[in-house]
Amino acid sequence: KGAGVQSEIASFAAQLSRMGVTGGGSLIESIIADSGIENASTAIGVLKGLTVQMMELGVTPKQLFDDFNKLIPSFAMFGEAASLNIAKVSYMAQKAQVDVGSITGFGDNFKEYSGAQRAVQKINAIFGKPILKDPAELVRTFYAGGPGAALMLVKQKIVEAGIDLDEAFSGAAGAAKLQSLGGMGFGSAQDALRLLKAENLSPEQLDEFSQTGKIKGITSEEASKKFDEVGRATIPQSKQIEAAAEQMATQILDKFNIGLGKTGPLFDNLTKDLVQAFQSGFDKFMANPFIDKAADAIG
């Protein structure tokens, strides 16, 4: 792995750290290993775009990346779509105020056909009518859009069947039905009810998210640029200068085909010395009285 790649990952991790997210570098490694994304630059671009898109929807960077750390190992089956599918689950969990495990647990019913068949029979029995008729459709939806999409399809079918959830789950018999439904991977009856009744979740919204990769008209490229703007706004100027100096040092060493893996501690110490020297010179420059006068004149 070249020094330039290391620098790019370190810079991204530093931006995330200022947003309250730790372990950004190791997450990039996991995404490359588990989701089929070919390189760090592509993975970083995807995550920058998703972070801003999710912020537009009210999901904080910390919540999104906490969910990524929980889900990325088990979402490898979705390949390059893993990141989008995780973001959808994170968004749904935030809106319904449940843990992401409530969504993935229910979605796992539709990972294979026999399980889907059993789940369909149980759901139909709980509601007392054939709400779901095609287990294969749920399996296809699961692999096309992830567990969040499978759950949204079930919600859609319940609405189309004209079922009033308040009425269906009222009284002792309703409580028993809800308890049975909660045991289908939701984790609890309360989480099942929250997800099924959440009015701020729609299949159309998730469809747009998964198919176009943009929300509220923001393209991935625009979102990536906005991420950098947010990162710069939250990082003090001194830190920005330090990051720039470190990147300059790594690029110089990369020109000589000297990477982090080849020099180890030597590279770390050299980079540190270069950064400190650059920072020291800059501090002396900024301490010059002439700079203050020039700044006053401009202001």
PDB file of C-alpha atoms in Angstrom:
ATOM      1  CA  LYS A   1       0.000   0.000   0.000  1.00  0.00           C
ATOM      2  CA  GLY A   2       1.576   3.312  -1.106  1.00  0.00           C
ATOM      3  CA  ALA A   3       2.238   6.299   1.105  1.00  0.00           C
ATOM      4  CA  GLY A   4      -0.278   8.314  -0.890  1.00  0.00           C
ATOM      5  CA  VAL A   5      -3.032   5.835  -0.062  1.00  0.00           C
ATOM      6  CA  GLN A   6      -2.019   5.860   3.601  1.00  0.00           C
ATOM      7  CA  SER A   7      -2.168   9.641   3.605  1.00  0.00           C
ATOM      8  CA  GLU A   8      -5.617   9.659   1.981  1.00  0.00           C
ATOM      9  CA  ILE A   9      -6.979   7.213   4.549  1.00  0.00           C
ATOM     10  CA  ALA A  10      -5.370   9.136   7.419  1.00  0.00           C
ATOM     11  CA  SER A  11      -6.825  12.416   6.169  1.00  0.00           C
ATOM     12  CA  PHE A  12     -10.302  10.904   5.910  1.00  0.00           C
ATOM     13  CA  ALA A  13      -9.997   9.357   9.377  1.00  0.00           C
ATOM     14  CA  ALA A  14      -8.958  12.754  10.771  1.00  0.00           C
ATOM     15  CA  GLN A  15     -12.036  14.407   9.248  1.00  0.00           C
ATOM     16  CA  LEU A  16     -14.257  11.729  10.753  1.00  0.00           C
ATOM     17  CA  SER A  17     -12.565  12.138  14.122  1.00  0.00           C
ATOM     18  CA  ARG A  18     -13.564  15.802  14.167  1.00  0.00           C
ATOM     19  CA  MET A  19     -17.150  14.651  13.568  1.00  0.00           C
ATOM     20  CA  GLY A  20     -17.022  12.325  16.564  1.00  0.00           C
ATOM     21  CA  VAL A  21     -16.228   9.147  14.623  1.00  0.00           C
ATOM     22  CA  THR A  22     -13.283   6.955  15.634  1.00  0.00           C
ATOM     23  CA  GLY A  23     -11.677   4.097  13.735  1.00  0.00           C
ATOM     24  CA  GLY A  24     -12.324   5.515  10.258  1.00  0.00           C
ATOM     25  CA  GLY A  25      -9.141   3.996   8.839  1.00  0.00           C
ATOM     26  CA  SER A  26      -9.918   0.453   9.938  1.00  0.00           C
ATOM     27  CA  LEU A  27     -13.449   0.810   8.577  1.00  0.00           C
ATOM     28  CA  ILE A  28     -12.056   1.604   5.120  1.00  0.00           C
ATOM     29  CA  GLU A  29      -9.974  -1.572   5.317  1.00  0.00           C
ATOM     30  CA  SER A  30     -13.094  -3.593   6.226  1.00  0.00           C
ATOM     31  CA  ILE A  31     -15.140  -2.113   3.395  1.00  0.00           C
ATOM     32  CA  ILE A  32     -12.465  -2.931   0.824  1.00  0.00           C
ATOM     33  CA  ALA A  33     -12.099  -6.477   2.163  1.00  0.00           C
ATOM     34  CA  ASP A  34     -15.783  -7.264   2.684  1.00  0.00           C
ATOM     35  CA  SER A  35     -17.790  -5.315   0.110  1.00  0.00           C
ATOM     36  CA  GLY A  36     -15.804  -5.688  -3.095  1.00  0.00           C
ATOM     37  CA  ILE A  37     -14.982  -1.988  -3.525  1.00  0.00           C
ATOM     38  CA  GLU A  38     -11.725  -1.985  -5.442  1.00  0.00           C
ATOM     39  CA  ASN A  39      -9.649   0.683  -3.676  1.00  0.00           C
ATOM     40  CA  ALA A  40      -9.457   3.155  -0.817  1.00  0.00           C
ATOM     41  CA  SER A  41     -10.256   6.208  -2.960  1.00  0.00           C
ATOM     42  CA  THR A  42     -13.504   4.663  -4.177  1.00  0.00           C
ATOM     43  CA  ALA A  43     -14.469   3.529  -0.666  1.00  0.00           C
ATOM     44  CA  ILE A  44     -13.758   6.980   0.760  1.00  0.00           C
ATOM     45  CA  GLY A  45     -15.784   8.624  -2.014  1.00  0.00           C
ATOM     46  CA  VAL A  46     -18.765   6.367  -1.283  1.00  0.00           C
ATOM     47  CA  LEU A  47     -18.595   7.036   2.455  1.00  0.00           C
ATOM     48  CA  LYS A  48     -18.247  10.790   2.023  1.00  0.00           C
ATOM     49  CA  GLY A  49     -21.327  10.859  -0.171  1.00  0.00           C
ATOM     50  CA  LEU A  50     -23.357   8.652   2.148  1.00  0.00           C
ATOM     51  CA  THR A  51     -22.350  10.652   5.229  1.00  0.00           C
ATOM     52  CA  VAL A  52     -23.636  13.921   3.807  1.00  0.00           C
ATOM     53  CA  GLN A  53     -26.767  12.325   2.365  1.00  0.00           C
ATOM     54  CA  MET A  54     -27.573  10.779   5.724  1.00  0.00           C
ATOM     55  CA  MET A  55     -26.899  14.071   7.523  1.00  0.00           C
ATOM     56  CA  GLU A  56     -29.531  15.618   5.258  1.00  0.00           C
ATOM     57  CA  LEU A  57     -31.941  12.993   6.592  1.00  0.00           C
ATOM     58  CA  GLY A  58     -31.046  13.583  10.227  1.00  0.00           C
ATOM     59  CA  VAL A  59     -28.629  10.681  10.775  1.00  0.00           C
ATOM     60  CA  THR A  60     -25.413  11.824  12.459  1.00  0.00           C
ATOM     61  CA  PRO A  61     -22.008  10.660  11.164  1.00  0.00           C
ATOM     62  CA  LYS A  62     -21.363   8.907  14.480  1.00  0.00           C
ATOM     63  CA  GLN A  63     -24.605   6.929  14.265  1.00  0.00           C
ATOM     64  CA  LEU A  64     -23.983   5.997  10.628  1.00  0.00           C
ATOM     65  CA  PHE A  65     -20.444   4.763  11.259  1.00  0.00           C
ATOM     66  CA  ASP A  66     -21.442   2.939  14.447  1.00  0.00           C
ATOM     67  CA  ASP A  67     -23.961   1.060  12.299  1.00  0.00           C
ATOM     68  CA  PHE A  68     -21.332   0.441   9.616  1.00  0.00           C
ATOM     69  CA  ASN A  69     -19.042  -1.173  12.177  1.00  0.00           C
ATOM     70  CA  LYS A  70     -21.875  -3.416  13.351  1.00  0.00           C
ATOM     71  CA  LEU A  71     -23.086  -4.465   9.922  1.00  0.00           C
ATOM     72  CA  ILE A  72     -20.236  -4.478   7.399  1.00  0.00           C
ATOM     73  CA  PRO A  73     -19.081  -8.072   8.203  1.00  0.00           C
ATOM     74  CA  SER A  74     -22.553  -9.528   7.608  1.00  0.00           C
ATOM     75  CA  PHE A  75     -23.337  -7.350   4.564  1.00  0.00           C
ATOM     76  CA  ALA A  76     -20.479  -8.682   2.422  1.00  0.00           C
ATOM     77  CA  MET A  77     -23.061 -10.707   0.449  1.00  0.00           C
ATOM     78  CA  PHE A  78     -24.291  -7.479  -1.142  1.00  0.00           C
ATOM     79  CA  GLY A  79     -20.915  -6.670  -2.717  1.00  0.00           C
ATOM     80  CA  GLU A  80     -20.576  -3.074  -3.861  1.00  0.00           C
ATOM     81  CA  ALA A  81     -24.169  -2.375  -2.753  1.00  0.00           C
ATOM     82  CA  ALA A  82     -23.253  -3.171   0.875  1.00  0.00           C
ATOM     83  CA  SER A  83     -22.621   0.466   1.814  1.00  0.00           C
ATOM     84  CA  LEU A  84     -25.930   1.682   0.398  1.00  0.00           C
ATOM     85  CA  ASN A  85     -27.839  -1.154   2.065  1.00  0.00           C
ATOM     86  CA  ILE A  86     -26.216  -0.387   5.420  1.00  0.00           C
ATOM     87  CA  ALA A  87     -27.093   3.290   5.036  1.00  0.00           C
ATOM     88  CA  LYS A  88     -30.726   2.380   4.358  1.00  0.00           C
ATOM     89  CA  VAL A  89     -30.901   0.230   7.482  1.00  0.00           C
ATOM     90  CA  SER A  90     -29.220   2.964   9.535  1.00  0.00           C
ATOM     91  CA  TYR A  91     -31.725   5.526   8.267  1.00  0.00           C
ATOM     92  CA  MET A  92     -34.720   3.299   9.023  1.00  0.00           C
ATOM     93  CA  ALA A  93     -33.446   2.506  12.513  1.00  0.00           C
ATOM     94  CA  GLN A  94     -32.952   6.200  13.241  1.00  0.00           C
ATOM     95  CA  LYS A  95     -36.447   7.116  12.096  1.00  0.00           C
ATOM     96  CA  ALA A  96     -38.156   4.293  13.978  1.00  0.00           C
ATOM     97  CA  GLN A  97     -35.904   4.684  17.045  1.00  0.00           C
ATOM     98  CA  VAL A  98     -34.772   1.060  17.086  1.00  0.00           C
ATOM     99  CA  ASP A  99     -31.438  -0.703  16.826  1.00  0.00           C
ATOM    100  CA  VAL A 100     -30.301  -1.778  13.364  1.00  0.00           C
ATOM    101  CA  GLY A 101     -30.433  -5.373  14.613  1.00  0.00           C
ATOM    102  CA  SER A 102     -34.234  -5.175  14.699  1.00  0.00           C
ATOM    103  CA  ILE A 103     -34.270  -4.593  10.934  1.00  0.00           C
ATOM    104  CA  THR A 104     -31.568  -7.071   9.974  1.00  0.00           C
ATOM    105  CA  GLY A 105     -33.024  -9.710  12.285  1.00  0.00           C
ATOM    106  CA  PHE A 106     -36.397  -9.565  10.566  1.00  0.00           C
ATOM    107  CA  GLY A 107     -34.837  -9.287   7.118  1.00  0.00           C
ATOM    108  CA  ASP A 108     -32.866 -12.468   7.687  1.00  0.00           C
ATOM    109  CA  ASN A 109     -36.152 -14.389   7.370  1.00  0.00           C
ATOM    110  CA  PHE A 110     -35.866 -13.820   3.630  1.00  0.00           C
ATOM    111  CA  LYS A 111     -32.266 -14.873   2.986  1.00  0.00           C
ATOM    112  CA  GLU A 112     -33.389 -18.196   1.495  1.00  0.00           C
ATOM    113  CA  TYR A 113     -36.610 -19.634   0.082  1.00  0.00           C
ATOM    114  CA  SER A 114     -37.586 -22.141   2.773  1.00  0.00           C
ATOM    115  CA  GLY A 115     -37.170 -19.509   5.496  1.00  0.00           C
ATOM    116  CA  ALA A 116     -39.166 -17.013   3.450  1.00  0.00           C
ATOM    117  CA  GLN A 117     -41.946 -19.565   2.986  1.00  0.00           C
ATOM    118  CA  ARG A 118     -42.183 -20.125   6.736  1.00  0.00           C
ATOM    119  CA  ALA A 119     -42.109 -16.393   7.462  1.00  0.00           C
ATOM    120  CA  VAL A 120     -44.875 -15.697   4.941  1.00  0.00           C
ATOM    121  CA  GLN A 121     -47.092 -18.387   6.470  1.00  0.00           C
ATOM    122  CA  LYS A 122     -46.538 -17.029   9.966  1.00  0.00           C
ATOM    123  CA  ILE A 123     -47.223 -13.398   9.025  1.00  0.00           C
ATOM    124  CA  ASN A 124     -50.404 -14.383   7.190  1.00  0.00           C
ATOM    125  CA  ALA A 125     -51.523 -16.390  10.212  1.00  0.00           C
ATOM    126  CA  ILE A 126     -50.832 -13.488  12.585  1.00  0.00           C
ATOM    127  CA  PHE A 127     -52.984 -11.086  10.570  1.00  0.00           C
ATOM    128  CA  GLY A 128     -55.570 -13.676   9.620  1.00  0.00           C
ATOM    129  CA  LYS A 129     -55.440 -13.068   5.873  1.00  0.00           C
ATOM    130  CA  PRO A 130     -53.092 -13.727   2.905  1.00  0.00           C
ATOM    131  CA  ILE A 131     -51.133 -10.488   3.043  1.00  0.00           C
ATOM    132  CA  LEU A 132     -48.056 -12.075   1.473  1.00  0.00           C
ATOM    133  CA  LYS A 133     -48.465 -14.435  -1.473  1.00  0.00           C
ATOM    134  CA  ASP A 134     -45.038 -14.702  -3.081  1.00  0.00           C
ATOM    135  CA  PRO A 135     -42.085 -15.722  -0.825  1.00  0.00           C
ATOM    136  CA  ALA A 136     -39.763 -15.567  -3.849  1.00  0.00           C
ATOM    137  CA  GLU A 137     -40.555 -11.861  -4.262  1.00  0.00           C
ATOM    138  CA  LEU A 138     -39.332 -11.203  -0.737  1.00  0.00           C
ATOM    139  CA  VAL A 139     -36.132 -13.172  -1.345  1.00  0.00           C
ATOM    140  CA  ARG A 140     -35.473 -11.199  -4.533  1.00  0.00           C
ATOM    141  CA  THR A 141     -36.162  -7.941  -2.699  1.00  0.00           C
ATOM    142  CA  PHE A 142     -33.798  -8.905   0.109  1.00  0.00           C
ATOM    143  CA  TYR A 143     -30.880  -9.521  -2.262  1.00  0.00           C
ATOM    144  CA  ALA A 144     -31.681  -6.528  -4.446  1.00  0.00           C
ATOM    145  CA  GLY A 145     -32.074  -3.974  -1.666  1.00  0.00           C
ATOM    146  CA  GLY A 146     -31.070  -5.564   1.612  1.00  0.00           C
ATOM    147  CA  PRO A 147     -33.069  -6.347   4.771  1.00  0.00           C
ATOM    148  CA  GLY A 148     -34.460  -2.822   4.897  1.00  0.00           C
ATOM    149  CA  ALA A 149     -36.089  -3.251   1.503  1.00  0.00           C
ATOM    150  CA  ALA A 150     -37.615  -6.595   2.538  1.00  0.00           C
ATOM    151  CA  LEU A 151     -39.144  -5.021   5.621  1.00  0.00           C
ATOM    152  CA  MET A 152     -40.510  -2.114   3.582  1.00  0.00           C
ATOM    153  CA  LEU A 153     -42.165  -4.553   1.178  1.00  0.00           C
ATOM    154  CA  VAL A 154     -43.926  -6.279   4.085  1.00  0.00           C
ATOM    155  CA  LYS A 155     -45.069  -2.869   5.377  1.00  0.00           C
ATOM    156  CA  GLN A 156     -46.366  -2.030   1.909  1.00  0.00           C
ATOM    157  CA  LYS A 157     -48.321  -5.291   1.675  1.00  0.00           C
ATOM    158  CA  ILE A 158     -49.904  -4.651   5.082  1.00  0.00           C
ATOM    159  CA  VAL A 159     -51.088  -1.221   3.919  1.00  0.00           C
ATOM    160  CA  GLU A 160     -52.408  -2.616   0.621  1.00  0.00           C
ATOM    161  CA  ALA A 161     -54.371  -5.244   2.573  1.00  0.00           C
ATOM    162  CA  GLY A 162     -56.167  -2.444   4.416  1.00  0.00           C
ATOM    163  CA  ILE A 163     -55.036  -3.577   7.860  1.00  0.00           C
ATOM    164  CA  ASP A 164     -55.391  -1.129  10.750  1.00  0.00           C
ATOM    165  CA  LEU A 165     -52.424  -1.924  13.001  1.00  0.00           C
ATOM    166  CA  ASP A 166     -53.971  -0.264  16.061  1.00  0.00           C
ATOM    167  CA  GLU A 167     -56.994  -2.482  15.682  1.00  0.00           C
ATOM    168  CA  ALA A 168     -54.992  -5.587  14.817  1.00  0.00           C
ATOM    169  CA  PHE A 169     -52.857  -5.300  17.948  1.00  0.00           C
ATOM    170  CA  SER A 170     -55.541  -4.168  20.405  1.00  0.00           C
ATOM    171  CA  GLY A 171     -56.625  -6.186  23.439  1.00  0.00           C
ATOM    172  CA  ALA A 172     -55.154  -9.417  24.769  1.00  0.00           C
ATOM    173  CA  ALA A 173     -55.421 -11.192  21.416  1.00  0.00           C
ATOM    174  CA  GLY A 174     -53.686  -8.291  19.672  1.00  0.00           C
ATOM    175  CA  ALA A 175     -50.894  -8.283  22.241  1.00  0.00           C
ATOM    176  CA  ALA A 176     -50.348 -11.994  21.622  1.00  0.00           C
ATOM    177  CA  LYS A 177     -50.154 -11.366  17.867  1.00  0.00           C
ATOM    178  CA  LEU A 178     -47.644  -8.576  18.356  1.00  0.00           C
ATOM    179  CA  GLN A 179     -45.540 -10.727  20.669  1.00  0.00           C
ATOM    180  CA  SER A 180     -45.492 -13.467  18.043  1.00  0.00           C
ATOM    181  CA  LEU A 181     -44.481 -10.968  15.366  1.00  0.00           C
ATOM    182  CA  GLY A 182     -41.726  -9.566  17.576  1.00  0.00           C
ATOM    183  CA  GLY A 183     -40.262 -13.061  17.783  1.00  0.00           C
ATOM    184  CA  MET A 184     -39.620 -13.083  14.041  1.00  0.00           C
ATOM    185  CA  GLY A 185     -36.247 -11.388  14.436  1.00  0.00           C
ATOM    186  CA  PHE A 186     -37.368  -7.910  15.500  1.00  0.00           C
ATOM    187  CA  GLY A 187     -35.962  -8.512  18.961  1.00  0.00           C
ATOM    188  CA  SER A 188     -39.043  -7.251  20.784  1.00  0.00           C
ATOM    189  CA  ALA A 189     -42.737  -6.590  20.236  1.00  0.00           C
ATOM    190  CA  GLN A 190     -42.106  -2.883  20.798  1.00  0.00           C
ATOM    191  CA  ASP A 191     -39.520  -2.682  18.020  1.00  0.00           C
ATOM    192  CA  ALA A 192     -41.814  -4.587  15.657  1.00  0.00           C
ATOM    193  CA  LEU A 193     -44.614  -2.116  16.352  1.00  0.00           C
ATOM    194  CA  ARG A 194     -42.345   0.915  15.939  1.00  0.00           C
ATOM    195  CA  LEU A 195     -41.063  -0.256  12.574  1.00  0.00           C
ATOM    196  CA  LEU A 196     -44.436  -1.300  11.179  1.00  0.00           C
ATOM    197  CA  LYS A 197     -46.182   1.891  12.297  1.00  0.00           C
ATOM    198  CA  ALA A 198     -43.409   4.351  11.386  1.00  0.00           C
ATOM    199  CA  GLU A 199     -45.098   6.854   9.072  1.00  0.00           C
ATOM    200  CA  ASN A 200     -41.861   8.602   8.086  1.00  0.00           C
ATOM    201  CA  LEU A 201     -40.637   5.566   6.141  1.00  0.00           C
ATOM    202  CA  SER A 202     -41.801   4.880   2.600  1.00  0.00           C
ATOM    203  CA  PRO A 203     -40.790   2.287  -0.007  1.00  0.00           C
ATOM    204  CA  GLU A 204     -40.449   5.079  -2.584  1.00  0.00           C
ATOM    205  CA  GLN A 205     -37.835   6.855  -0.482  1.00  0.00           C
ATOM    206  CA  LEU A 206     -35.721   3.731  -0.081  1.00  0.00           C
ATOM    207  CA  ASP A 207     -36.138   2.837  -3.762  1.00  0.00           C
ATOM    208  CA  GLU A 208     -34.759   6.229  -4.773  1.00  0.00           C
ATOM    209  CA  PHE A 209     -31.920   5.847  -2.290  1.00  0.00           C
ATOM    210  CA  SER A 210     -30.852   2.426  -3.546  1.00  0.00           C
ATOM    211  CA  GLN A 211     -31.280   3.032  -7.277  1.00  0.00           C
ATOM    212  CA  THR A 212     -29.863   6.533  -7.734  1.00  0.00           C
ATOM    213  CA  GLY A 213     -27.560   6.900  -4.742  1.00  0.00           C
ATOM    214  CA  LYS A 214     -28.911  10.355  -3.988  1.00  0.00           C
ATOM    215  CA  ILE A 215     -31.409  11.870  -1.600  1.00  0.00           C
ATOM    216  CA  LYS A 216     -33.135  15.240  -1.853  1.00  0.00           C
ATOM    217  CA  GLY A 217     -31.460  15.959  -5.172  1.00  0.00           C
ATOM    218  CA  ILE A 218     -27.878  15.704  -3.911  1.00  0.00           C
ATOM    219  CA  THR A 219     -25.561  13.735  -6.190  1.00  0.00           C
ATOM    220  CA  SER A 220     -22.716  11.652  -4.798  1.00  0.00           C
ATOM    221  CA  GLU A 221     -20.121  14.062  -6.224  1.00  0.00           C
ATOM    222  CA  GLU A 222     -21.824  17.070  -4.639  1.00  0.00           C
ATOM    223  CA  ALA A 223     -22.142  15.219  -1.351  1.00  0.00           C
ATOM    224  CA  SER A 224     -18.441  14.348  -1.397  1.00  0.00           C
ATOM    225  CA  LYS A 225     -17.513  18.012  -1.891  1.00  0.00           C
ATOM    226  CA  LYS A 226     -19.875  19.031   0.882  1.00  0.00           C
ATOM    227  CA  PHE A 227     -18.271  16.467   3.199  1.00  0.00           C
ATOM    228  CA  ASP A 228     -14.890  18.118   2.634  1.00  0.00           C
ATOM    229  CA  GLU A 229     -16.428  21.524   3.359  1.00  0.00           C
ATOM    230  CA  VAL A 230     -17.951  20.262   6.594  1.00  0.00           C
ATOM    231  CA  GLY A 231     -14.647  18.635   7.527  1.00  0.00           C
ATOM    232  CA  ARG A 232     -12.699  21.850   6.899  1.00  0.00           C
ATOM    233  CA  ALA A 233     -15.203  23.855   8.914  1.00  0.00           C
ATOM    234  CA  THR A 234     -14.756  21.606  11.943  1.00  0.00           C
ATOM    235  CA  ILE A 235     -10.960  21.278  11.779  1.00  0.00           C
ATOM    236  CA  PRO A 236      -8.853  24.175  13.197  1.00  0.00           C
ATOM    237  CA  GLN A 237      -6.526  25.926  10.762  1.00  0.00           C
ATOM    238  CA  SER A 238      -3.447  24.584  12.547  1.00  0.00           C
ATOM    239  CA  LYS A 239      -4.677  21.034  12.057  1.00  0.00           C
ATOM    240  CA  GLN A 240      -5.417  21.681   8.387  1.00  0.00           C
ATOM    241  CA  ILE A 241      -1.837  22.930   7.929  1.00  0.00           C
ATOM    242  CA  GLU A 242      -0.472  19.917   9.789  1.00  0.00           C
ATOM    243  CA  ALA A 243      -2.491  17.543   7.586  1.00  0.00           C
ATOM    244  CA  ALA A 244      -1.307  19.341   4.450  1.00  0.00           C
ATOM    245  CA  ALA A 245       2.313  19.096   5.572  1.00  0.00           C
ATOM    246  CA  GLU A 246       1.954  15.404   6.317  1.00  0.00           C
ATOM    247  CA  GLN A 247       0.369  14.781   2.945  1.00  0.00           C
ATOM    248  CA  MET A 248       3.202  16.689   1.264  1.00  0.00           C
ATOM    249  CA  ALA A 249       5.762  14.545   3.067  1.00  0.00           C
ATOM    250  CA  THR A 250       4.083  11.291   2.084  1.00  0.00           C
ATOM    251  CA  GLN A 251       3.799  12.381  -1.540  1.00  0.00           C
ATOM    252  CA  ILE A 252       7.500  13.248  -1.663  1.00  0.00           C
ATOM    253  CA  LEU A 253       8.425   9.854  -0.258  1.00  0.00           C
ATOM    254  CA  ASP A 254       6.009   8.178  -2.650  1.00  0.00           C
ATOM    255  CA  LYS A 255       7.926   9.737  -5.552  1.00  0.00           C
ATOM    256  CA  PHE A 256      10.971   7.805  -4.384  1.00  0.00           C
ATOM    257  CA  ASN A 257       8.922   4.618  -4.049  1.00  0.00           C
ATOM    258  CA  ILE A 258       9.252   4.703  -0.266  1.00  0.00           C
ATOM    259  CA  GLY A 259       6.011   3.517   1.315  1.00  0.00           C
ATOM    260  CA  LEU A 260       4.851   3.088   4.883  1.00  0.00           C
ATOM    261  CA  GLY A 261       5.169  -0.670   4.714  1.00  0.00           C
ATOM    262  CA  LYS A 262       8.813  -0.389   3.597  1.00  0.00           C
ATOM    263  CA  THR A 263      10.130   2.003   6.244  1.00  0.00           C
ATOM    264  CA  GLY A 264       7.857   1.559   9.249  1.00  0.00           C
ATOM    265  CA  PRO A 265       9.037   3.644  12.234  1.00  0.00           C
ATOM    266  CA  LEU A 266      11.577   5.475  10.054  1.00  0.00           C
ATOM    267  CA  PHE A 267       8.775   6.781   7.844  1.00  0.00           C
ATOM    268  CA  ASP A 268       6.687   7.784  10.865  1.00  0.00           C
ATOM    269  CA  ASN A 269       9.543   9.696  12.449  1.00  0.00           C
ATOM    270  CA  LEU A 270      10.516  11.407   9.210  1.00  0.00           C
ATOM    271  CA  THR A 271       6.951  12.474   8.537  1.00  0.00           C
ATOM    272  CA  LYS A 272       6.617  13.739  12.092  1.00  0.00           C
ATOM    273  CA  ASP A 273       9.841  15.764  11.800  1.00  0.00           C
ATOM    274  CA  LEU A 274       8.727  17.290   8.501  1.00  0.00           C
ATOM    275  CA  VAL A 275       5.352  18.252   9.925  1.00  0.00           C
ATOM    276  CA  GLN A 276       6.900  19.757  13.054  1.00  0.00           C
ATOM    277  CA  ALA A 277       9.413  21.711  11.023  1.00  0.00           C
ATOM    278  CA  PHE A 278       6.712  23.030   8.728  1.00  0.00           C
ATOM    279  CA  GLN A 279       4.465  23.930  11.671  1.00  0.00           C
ATOM    280  CA  SER A 280       7.326  25.636  13.536  1.00  0.00           C
ATOM    281  CA  GLY A 281       8.176  27.748  10.509  1.00  0.00           C
ATOM    282  CA  PHE A 282       4.555  28.679  10.000  1.00  0.00           C
ATOM    283  CA  ASP A 283       4.156  29.672  13.654  1.00  0.00           C
ATOM    284  CA  LYS A 284       7.185  31.978  13.393  1.00  0.00           C
ATOM    285  CA  PHE A 285       5.795  33.454  10.211  1.00  0.00           C
ATOM    286  CA  MET A 286       2.407  34.129  11.824  1.00  0.00           C
ATOM    287  CA  ALA A 287       4.117  35.700  14.877  1.00  0.00           C
ATOM    288  CA  ASN A 288       5.686  38.391  12.714  1.00  0.00           C
ATOM    289  CA  PRO A 289       4.110  41.812  13.619  1.00  0.00           C
ATOM    290  CA  PHE A 290       3.932  42.630   9.916  1.00  0.00           C
ATOM    291  CA  ILE A 291       1.327  39.870   9.459  1.00  0.00           C
ATOM    292  CA  ASP A 292      -0.986  41.462  12.046  1.00  0.00           C
ATOM    293  CA  LYS A 293      -0.652  44.849  10.349  1.00  0.00           C
ATOM    294  CA  ALA A 294      -1.388  43.344   6.954  1.00  0.00           C
ATOM    295  CA  ALA A 295      -4.418  41.534   8.326  1.00  0.00           C
ATOM    296  CA  ASP A 296      -5.733  44.764   9.894  1.00  0.00           C
ATOM    297  CA  ALA A 297      -5.274  46.571   6.612  1.00  0.00           C
ATOM    298  CA  ILE A 298      -7.162  43.905   4.688  1.00  0.00           C
ATOM    299  CA  GLY A 299      -9.923  43.756   7.318  1.00  0.00           C
TER     300      GLY A 299
END
